[in-house]
Amino acid sequence: MSIFDLFTLLGGLAMFLFGMRVMGDALEKRAGNQLKNILAKLTANTFKGFLLGLAVTLLIQSSSATTVMVVGFVNSGLMTLHQATSVILGANLGTSVTAWLLSTSGIEGEGIAQLFKPDSFAPILAFIGIILYMFQKNRKKQDIGLILIGFGVLMIGMEIMAGAVEPLSDEPAFRSVLLKFANPVVGVIVGAAFTAIIQSSSASVGILQAFSLTGVVNFGMAVPIIVGQNIGTCVSAMISSIGAGKNARRASFVHLYFNLIAALIIVPLFYLANAIFDFPLEQSVSPLGIAVIHTGFKIIALCILMPASRLLEKLAILTVPEGKSDRERELLDDRLLATPAVAIDRARAVAQDMAELSVSTMRDSMALLRNFNEKAMQSIYDGEERVDKYEDMLGTYLVKISSCELTEQDSHEVTKLLHIIGDFERISDHAVNIAESAQEMSDKKLVFSEQATKELSVMVDAIDEIMTVALRAFNTGDMDAAFNVEPLEEVVDTINSRLKKRHVARLQKGECTIELGFVLSDLLTNLERVSDHCSNIAGCVIEIEHDALDMHEYMEKLKSEGNPRYTACYEAYKEKYALPAKTQA
């Protein structure tokens, strides 16, 4: 083998790994929404969990990525260890599809049959892919183009590798080195080590398939190497679990123990059967044969260990026991960033928790206007502090997501979520301001007149409803609720304006003090700004649902054109929150 052949081999390997990476990332990106839907249907049923792991791995073509994702889910509390175990078992089988696709490169054919070999039409696929990627503006078509490019480059890289190593088939030194891999222990170690380095069993098996085209790889070498490759693929999950919670670490150990125990059972049984039946281990193995061995190992392992999945869990629990110093689960796990659509879904769920807390804090604050007490005041401070922490955590996480490869829709949603959490954080700030006004009134023994109290109650009730409607719109994506926020916000603006005019009138008549006037003005300003933030939240919800729609511009257009639905909604709220009649002096 010349130095040129070596460089050609390395170049082919680079193209193969790059193609697999591009194809995998594009599949993962395109499958993001499907992943969210599949994960939403997760149950504790072992078989359904197995199908979930199989389906997800088929979509993204990487058991390592699926397992790392599962570690993140467990660490975030989205998945139990039992659920994770069945998903991991399914992921182990799902990754075998790549080997079957690559195995077609070893099929001989002539004429028309040759055209249907993937390595024959790989350049055509790559060409079609680059056209889609460069000349299509639609993101979905661009992603499909990347998938085709990745697959085409992968197959071309494999062909280059096969051509580069072909001269090795005539070199005795190379054959003698490969013969050492026929030793079960050596073969397993080499397969595990190489796969651990490149962190992809699919790529590792593909490289072995490329070498098999030389005719010097036999069944005796392939079996232990493939077994080792399945062990080596666990490294990604093990690395990912470093620093995670105990259940996340246990999930990574389930993955390791499954492949390790399967190897310890299957390899001795295989060589025992060989001693009895004398398998043709010296016979050269083809890429198709490697795919059969790879899938066969996984199916046999599942048949043996799937019924014992509970034992795998117990073994993992023994390995990672309960401990006082164990860290709490993370609400947002960086491992989920590998699948941005899932990370966005998780960020939205945490943002909903933040929203509930912010609105609850605001309601407690408004309740202090009727009945002030120090304990409730402290809970409002605590609530506002927790909301601030939520915003810091979510803001950092969403910025990390925005640096990932996102679809246009996902990118838009990340931007809107950043705005939404800012609005909910400001609502909690206004809650503190209102609580401090209530405290000032309590400390100074200030009391609003009966008329002012009734008018303020109308404003408080309207704010309570606009928060309820905006929260429902955000939590459920209810477009009707989101649409109703803007008419109610306009009614709140009207109430605020009228209350300030009535207050000035009372001042002129000497029915209110200047000190009470300042307090009332602060309260009205804070309440009105809460309604503004609710309007912003509803607008973001509408804009997420209807991409590229400017909600406020849309609402202004409805108002100016006298839209019947908008007008009816506004009039209904106006009647519901009509101010009490002025008392006569």
XYZ file of C-alpha atoms in Angstrom:
585
model
C 0.000 0.000 0.000
C 1.549 3.308 -1.107
C 1.478 6.585 0.793
C -0.989 7.813 -1.824
C -3.330 4.920 -0.989
C -3.074 5.866 2.689
C -4.025 9.478 1.953
C -6.869 8.254 -0.238
C -8.086 6.040 2.621
C -8.017 8.954 5.049
C -9.814 11.173 2.549
C -12.471 8.521 1.985
C -12.850 8.094 5.761
C -13.248 11.863 6.148
C -15.945 11.948 3.444
C -17.713 8.951 4.981
C -17.799 10.449 8.496
C -18.742 13.889 7.182
C -21.544 12.442 5.060
C -22.887 10.479 8.007
C -22.761 13.585 10.203
C -24.529 15.786 7.641
C -27.182 13.151 6.943
C -27.740 12.451 10.656
C -27.990 16.136 11.608
C -30.395 16.847 8.745
C -32.555 13.830 9.642
C -32.572 14.917 13.270
C -33.508 18.474 12.340
C -36.240 17.376 9.953
C -37.590 14.832 12.455
C -37.696 17.305 15.348
C -41.460 17.832 15.392
C -42.115 14.100 14.903
C -39.854 13.421 17.888
C -41.955 15.752 20.025
C -45.141 13.958 18.971
C -43.646 10.509 19.563
C -42.277 11.432 22.985
C -45.627 12.902 23.987
C -47.137 9.405 23.649
C -44.589 7.758 25.910
C -46.048 5.399 28.484
C -44.637 3.091 31.143
C -45.453 0.111 28.912
C -42.160 -1.637 28.111
C -43.158 -2.661 24.587
C -44.385 0.825 23.659
C -41.189 2.311 25.086
C -39.200 -0.146 22.979
C -41.086 0.931 19.843
C -40.450 4.556 20.780
C -36.689 4.002 20.987
C -36.779 2.067 17.716
C -38.801 4.782 15.937
C -36.671 7.693 17.171
C -33.428 5.935 16.219
C -34.825 5.070 12.790
C -35.625 8.768 12.319
C -32.232 10.136 13.341
C -30.081 7.062 12.559
C -28.016 7.196 15.747
C -28.530 5.090 18.857
C -25.883 7.219 20.605
C -27.894 10.398 19.942
C -31.101 8.716 21.121
C -29.472 7.451 24.315
C -27.878 10.823 25.080
C -31.310 12.382 24.537
C -32.849 9.843 26.939
C -30.211 10.699 29.565
C -31.282 14.323 29.211
C -34.967 13.433 29.572
C -34.307 11.413 32.726
C -32.148 14.190 34.155
C -34.928 16.730 33.497
C -37.568 14.506 35.089
C -39.413 13.980 31.787
C -38.820 10.228 31.843
C -38.492 7.601 34.557
C -35.629 5.111 34.655
C -38.048 2.313 33.739
C -39.285 4.217 30.688
C -35.707 5.041 29.698
C -34.689 1.365 29.871
C -37.250 0.233 27.305
C -36.412 3.184 25.016
C -32.700 2.324 25.160
C -33.464 -1.288 24.211
C -35.363 -0.094 21.138
C -32.582 2.327 20.200
C -30.080 -0.525 20.112
C -32.035 -2.232 17.336
C -32.948 0.921 15.386
C -29.343 1.792 14.578
C -28.866 -1.383 12.502
C -30.673 0.133 9.488
C -27.591 2.085 8.374
C -25.596 -1.139 8.063
C -28.282 -2.579 5.759
C -28.184 0.527 3.546
C -24.401 0.362 3.317
C -24.457 -3.403 2.683
C -25.860 -2.817 -0.801
C -22.447 -1.547 -1.881
C -21.274 -5.139 -1.883
C -24.010 -6.407 -4.187
C -22.743 -7.294 -7.643
C -24.819 -6.433 -10.683
C -24.594 -5.552 -14.318
C -26.557 -3.349 -16.715
C -29.792 -2.002 -15.265
C -29.175 -3.725 -11.898
C -25.985 -1.707 -11.472
C -27.975 1.543 -11.676
C -30.007 0.624 -8.595
C -26.991 0.189 -6.345
C -26.816 3.139 -3.880
C -23.124 3.645 -4.568
C -23.945 3.946 -8.280
C -26.617 6.607 -7.945
C -24.980 8.277 -4.898
C -23.395 11.008 -7.074
C -26.816 11.663 -8.629
C -28.394 11.923 -5.165
C -25.646 14.298 -4.052
C -26.213 16.421 -7.171
C -29.978 16.557 -6.609
C -29.312 17.391 -2.968
C -27.023 20.319 -3.764
C -29.598 21.727 -6.193
C -32.288 21.582 -3.495
C -29.964 23.074 -0.897
C -28.651 25.942 -3.040
C -31.649 26.921 -5.143
C -34.639 26.241 -2.888
C -35.704 28.821 -0.294
C -38.031 26.410 1.478
C -36.257 25.144 4.635
C -37.896 21.727 4.429
C -36.597 21.183 0.896
C -33.164 22.440 1.937
C -33.087 19.876 4.766
C -34.088 17.118 2.327
C -31.252 18.334 0.112
C -28.812 17.999 3.030
C -30.031 14.455 3.689
C -29.391 13.533 0.046
C -25.992 15.255 0.064
C -25.016 13.480 3.270
C -26.069 10.066 1.962
C -24.351 10.644 -1.374
C -21.088 11.785 0.238
C -21.276 8.886 2.702
C -21.584 6.304 -0.094
C -18.864 7.971 -2.190
C -16.577 8.022 0.838
C -17.200 4.335 1.383
C -16.316 3.573 -2.234
C -13.102 5.617 -1.928
C -12.156 3.716 1.236
C -12.877 0.386 -0.435
C -10.715 1.334 -3.408
C -7.877 2.587 -1.182
C -7.685 -0.621 0.892
C -8.068 -2.971 -2.075
C -4.251 -3.279 -2.558
C -4.013 -4.486 1.072
C -5.686 -7.767 0.116
C -2.413 -8.912 -1.438
C -0.180 -7.863 1.464
C 0.711 -10.662 3.953
C 1.517 -8.161 6.731
C -2.000 -6.740 6.594
C -3.537 -10.204 6.662
C -1.432 -11.193 9.672
C -2.598 -8.110 11.580
C -6.236 -8.822 10.759
C -5.842 -12.431 11.863
C -5.148 -11.185 15.391
C -8.652 -9.661 15.405
C -10.055 -13.189 15.100
C -9.081 -13.584 18.748
C -12.389 -12.852 20.544
C -10.821 -10.687 23.259
C -8.666 -8.672 20.850
C -11.519 -8.257 18.366
C -13.951 -7.010 21.026
C -11.382 -4.560 22.452
C -10.447 -3.184 19.014
C -14.103 -2.808 17.980
C -15.013 -1.099 21.264
C -11.986 1.217 21.230
C -12.430 2.370 17.625
C -16.180 2.976 18.077
C -15.528 4.864 21.333
C -13.107 7.155 19.485
C -15.477 8.052 16.637
C -18.576 7.739 18.915
C -20.789 6.102 16.306
C -21.422 2.386 15.925
C -23.115 3.023 12.550
C -19.958 4.699 11.221
C -17.740 2.031 12.761
C -19.760 -0.777 11.165
C -19.731 1.094 7.841
C -15.936 1.328 7.917
C -15.738 -2.413 8.640
C -18.031 -3.011 5.663
C -15.679 -0.969 3.466
C -12.716 -3.115 4.573
C -14.752 -6.267 3.924
C -14.868 -5.383 0.220
C -11.158 -6.302 0.026
C -12.073 -9.923 0.765
C -9.589 -10.221 3.648
C -12.142 -9.799 6.476
C -13.662 -13.138 7.447
C -16.506 -14.117 9.762
C -14.091 -15.027 12.550
C -12.793 -11.439 12.617
C -16.115 -9.704 12.032
C -18.068 -11.284 14.927
C -15.910 -10.088 17.871
C -15.288 -6.677 16.254
C -19.040 -6.094 15.812
C -19.687 -7.157 19.408
C -17.040 -4.661 20.532
C -18.572 -1.931 18.375
C -21.852 -2.314 20.247
C -20.018 -1.852 23.548
C -18.042 1.161 22.266
C -21.190 3.030 21.274
C -22.065 3.350 24.982
C -19.253 5.855 25.504
C -21.333 8.822 24.255
C -24.041 8.208 26.861
C -21.494 7.589 29.619
C -19.725 10.879 28.860
C -23.068 12.669 28.613
C -24.124 11.438 32.063
C -21.093 12.949 33.820
C -22.379 15.506 36.300
C -26.020 14.493 35.788
C -28.488 13.297 38.426
C -28.458 9.738 39.704
C -31.265 8.475 37.462
C -29.600 9.953 34.374
C -26.345 8.176 35.288
C -28.316 4.983 35.853
C -29.847 5.264 32.376
C -26.373 5.425 30.814
C -25.336 2.343 32.817
C -28.420 0.469 31.574
C -27.168 1.100 28.034
C -23.671 -0.120 28.939
C -24.836 -3.195 30.852
C -27.192 -4.248 28.067
C -24.368 -4.443 25.511
C -21.761 -5.708 27.966
C -23.910 -8.527 29.350
C -25.077 -9.426 25.844
C -21.418 -9.728 24.790
C -20.524 -11.867 27.821
C -23.411 -14.238 27.038
C -23.443 -14.339 23.234
C -19.696 -14.515 22.475
C -19.017 -17.635 24.612
C -22.209 -19.277 23.267
C -21.157 -18.481 19.705
C -17.721 -20.079 20.103
C -19.213 -23.033 21.973
C -21.617 -23.564 19.052
C -18.677 -23.208 16.673
C -16.824 -25.984 18.515
C -19.848 -28.245 17.955
C -20.961 -27.260 14.443
C -17.681 -25.923 13.000
C -18.884 -22.684 11.375
C -16.994 -21.508 8.247
C -15.239 -18.699 10.144
C -12.415 -18.506 7.595
C -14.851 -17.564 4.830
C -14.701 -13.947 3.652
C -17.569 -11.811 4.821
C -19.376 -9.298 2.603
C -20.955 -5.976 3.673
C -24.300 -7.803 3.641
C -22.895 -10.467 5.951
C -21.704 -7.796 8.377
C -25.187 -6.232 8.390
C -26.663 -9.669 9.179
C -24.192 -10.248 12.045
C -24.782 -6.732 13.390
C -28.570 -7.079 13.393
C -28.450 -10.693 14.543
C -26.408 -9.782 17.613
C -28.902 -7.079 18.543
C -31.967 -9.298 18.062
C -30.476 -12.163 20.089
C -29.439 -9.706 22.823
C -32.983 -8.305 22.941
C -34.505 -11.773 23.148
C -32.251 -12.584 26.101
C -32.301 -9.284 28.015
C -35.600 -7.574 27.225
C -37.526 -9.876 29.603
C -34.876 -9.049 32.213
C -35.086 -5.263 31.785
C -36.021 -4.852 35.457
C -32.800 -6.624 36.413
C -30.825 -4.173 34.265
C -32.488 -1.329 36.175
C -31.642 -2.914 39.532
C -28.033 -3.421 38.473
C -27.817 0.235 37.427
C -29.324 1.306 40.768
C -26.739 -0.792 42.619
C -24.006 0.875 40.556
C -25.348 4.371 41.268
C -26.870 4.103 44.772
C -28.916 6.694 46.575
C -26.797 9.430 48.113
C -27.409 12.503 50.234
C -25.159 14.593 48.054
C -26.903 13.662 44.824
C -27.792 16.748 42.823
C -31.405 17.630 42.051
C -32.776 17.062 38.564
C -32.251 19.871 36.109
C -35.278 21.598 34.640
C -33.354 22.344 31.451
C -30.702 19.897 30.325
C -28.039 20.780 27.743
C -28.189 17.186 26.457
C -31.536 18.042 24.868
C -29.807 20.632 22.669
C -28.749 17.752 20.428
C -32.389 17.776 19.272
C -33.377 21.476 19.210
C -37.102 20.847 18.611
C -37.252 18.754 21.788
C -35.197 21.346 23.704
C -37.640 24.078 22.611
C -40.555 21.934 23.743
C -38.906 21.502 27.142
C -38.129 25.229 27.393
C -41.771 26.001 26.640
C -42.908 23.631 29.427
C -40.584 25.311 31.947
C -41.731 28.737 30.706
C -45.319 27.653 31.437
C -44.299 26.849 35.026
C -42.748 30.321 35.218
C -45.930 31.874 33.798
C -48.132 30.135 36.373
C -45.875 31.372 39.182
C -45.808 34.937 37.847
C -49.602 35.166 37.523
C -50.082 33.542 40.932
C -47.709 36.084 42.481
C -49.622 38.930 40.835
C -52.950 37.612 42.140
C -51.556 37.347 45.681
C -50.318 40.910 45.353
C -53.719 42.257 44.293
C -55.307 40.392 47.218
C -53.135 42.463 49.596
C -55.079 45.564 48.543
C -58.092 44.084 50.326
C -56.341 42.414 53.257
C -52.662 43.124 53.928
C -50.462 40.759 55.936
C -46.687 40.389 56.263
C -46.574 36.647 55.538
C -48.298 37.110 52.182
C -45.955 40.036 51.450
C -42.901 37.805 51.953
C -44.373 35.108 49.683
C -44.684 37.740 46.924
C -41.007 38.681 47.295
C -40.110 34.973 47.185
C -42.305 34.440 44.122
C -40.726 37.361 42.275
C -37.234 36.061 43.104
C -38.122 32.591 41.767
C -39.538 34.138 38.579
C -36.256 36.042 38.118
C -34.317 32.786 38.433
C -36.640 31.165 35.902
C -36.021 34.007 33.456
C -32.224 33.817 33.851
C -32.254 30.053 33.398
C -34.629 30.088 30.421
C -32.955 33.062 28.763
C -29.558 31.342 28.882
C -31.028 28.083 27.595
C -32.947 29.711 24.745
C -29.811 31.575 23.642
C -28.002 28.213 23.537
C -30.836 26.784 21.442
C -30.670 29.751 19.061
C -27.037 28.906 18.294
C -28.093 25.445 17.064
C -29.190 24.595 13.522
C -32.903 25.493 13.612
C -35.772 25.448 11.188
C -37.245 28.876 10.424
C -40.308 28.060 12.532
C -38.215 26.902 15.513
C -36.012 29.995 15.283
C -39.111 32.193 15.283
C -40.518 30.384 18.308
C -37.267 30.764 20.278
C -37.307 34.526 19.651
C -40.929 34.813 20.767
C -40.329 32.687 23.883
C -37.541 35.068 24.884
C -40.016 37.968 24.638
C -42.723 36.058 26.509
C -40.547 35.163 29.511
C -39.507 38.813 29.674
C -43.154 39.882 29.870
C -43.969 37.350 32.599
C -40.918 38.483 34.568
C -42.111 42.091 34.355
C -45.562 41.054 35.620
C -43.907 39.669 38.774
C -41.999 42.970 39.156
C -45.301 44.875 39.025
C -46.656 42.441 41.628
C -43.916 43.582 44.026
C -44.672 47.237 43.258
C -48.380 46.726 44.011
C -47.560 44.810 47.207
C -45.302 47.661 48.353
C -48.122 50.138 47.711
C -50.427 47.939 49.813
C -47.779 47.862 52.553
C -47.444 51.658 52.445
C -51.211 52.022 52.896
C -51.143 49.557 55.796
C -48.198 51.241 57.534
C -49.643 54.752 57.131
C -53.226 53.676 57.854
C -54.380 55.051 54.523
C -57.824 54.030 53.285
C -59.439 54.749 49.929
C -62.926 56.173 49.835
C -65.757 53.721 49.245
C -66.167 55.013 45.687
C -62.451 54.703 44.883
C -62.377 51.191 46.370
C -65.282 50.065 44.145
C -63.653 51.580 41.046
C -60.293 50.000 41.821
C -61.985 46.610 42.279
C -63.308 46.807 38.707
C -59.778 47.424 37.449
C -58.379 44.540 39.550
C -61.062 42.137 38.274
C -60.316 43.110 34.664
C -56.569 42.528 35.233
C -57.300 39.159 36.826
C -59.271 38.093 33.736
C -56.760 39.396 31.202
C -54.010 37.423 32.991
C -56.204 34.312 32.982
C -56.931 34.629 29.262
C -53.293 35.372 28.331
C -52.057 32.478 30.472
C -54.535 30.088 28.844
C -53.445 31.281 25.400
C -49.793 30.624 26.229
C -50.262 27.298 28.016
C -52.668 25.733 25.510
C -52.072 27.688 22.307
C -55.755 28.731 22.365
C -56.029 31.242 19.502
C -59.501 32.416 20.550
C -58.151 33.290 23.988
C -55.159 35.064 22.440
C -57.488 37.081 20.164
C -59.622 38.142 23.156
C -56.718 39.695 25.054
C -56.364 42.810 22.874
C -60.023 43.953 23.169
C -59.830 43.479 26.947
C -56.531 45.391 27.058
C -58.233 48.297 25.271
C -61.029 48.218 27.882
C -58.386 48.293 30.659
C -56.804 51.367 29.041
C -60.205 53.047 29.018
C -60.840 52.150 32.676
C -57.406 53.489 33.642
C -58.040 56.795 31.879
C -61.481 57.240 33.476
C -60.249 56.336 36.964
C -57.521 58.963 36.764
C -60.059 61.618 35.671
C -62.400 60.668 38.521
C -59.487 60.840 40.950
C -58.633 64.386 39.809
C -62.288 65.344 40.282
C -62.250 64.001 43.865
C -59.039 65.907 44.579
C -60.658 69.119 43.375
C -63.611 68.488 45.665
C -61.350 67.686 48.632
C -62.692 64.122 48.825
C -59.195 62.585 48.503
C -55.748 63.424 49.838
C -52.680 64.034 47.683
C -50.878 61.179 49.478
C -53.660 58.703 48.614
C -53.628 60.123 45.111
C -49.976 59.167 44.631
C -50.661 55.636 45.861
C -53.677 55.255 43.559
C -51.727 56.611 40.593
C -48.929 54.067 41.207
C -51.423 51.221 41.500
C -53.229 52.153 38.294
C -49.951 52.515 36.389
C -48.727 49.085 37.506
C -52.063 47.397 36.777
C -52.314 48.971 33.337
C -48.769 47.863 32.499
C -49.651 44.291 33.478
C -52.386 44.378 30.840
C -49.818 45.655 28.306
C -47.572 42.667 29.057
C -50.546 40.326 28.677
C -51.195 41.888 25.278
C -47.560 41.282 24.315
C -47.789 37.640 25.435
C -50.964 37.021 23.430
C -49.371 38.714 20.435
C -46.354 36.395 20.604
C -48.646 33.349 20.844
C -50.484 34.460 17.703
C -47.235 35.203 15.874
C -45.805 31.773 16.755
C -48.934 30.122 15.352
C -49.079 32.390 12.279
C -45.459 32.846 11.243
C -44.437 36.333 10.034
C -47.713 37.913 11.236
C -47.315 41.185 13.170
C -50.053 40.787 15.768
C -50.292 44.423 16.873
C -50.384 45.671 13.296
C -53.058 43.048 12.609
C -55.141 44.153 15.616
C -54.845 47.829 14.711
C -56.144 46.954 11.262
C -59.121 45.094 12.783
C -59.909 48.088 14.989
C -59.685 50.620 12.166
C -61.813 48.468 9.862
C -64.458 47.851 12.545
C -64.122 44.058 12.501
C -67.444 42.653 13.854
C -65.757 39.980 16.001
C -63.326 42.446 17.558
C -66.062 45.030 18.145
C -68.370 42.452 19.749
C -65.626 41.245 22.061
C -64.699 44.801 23.048
C -68.317 45.753 23.778
C -68.831 42.600 25.878
C -65.812 43.403 28.041
C -66.777 47.073 28.222
C -70.188 46.106 29.605
C -68.731 43.493 31.965
C -66.256 45.955 33.488
C -68.407 49.087 33.523
C -67.401 51.464 36.309
C -69.915 52.138 39.084
C -71.838 55.371 38.788
C -70.322 58.437 40.477
C -71.715 59.227 43.900
C -73.442 62.574 44.195
C -72.101 65.048 46.720
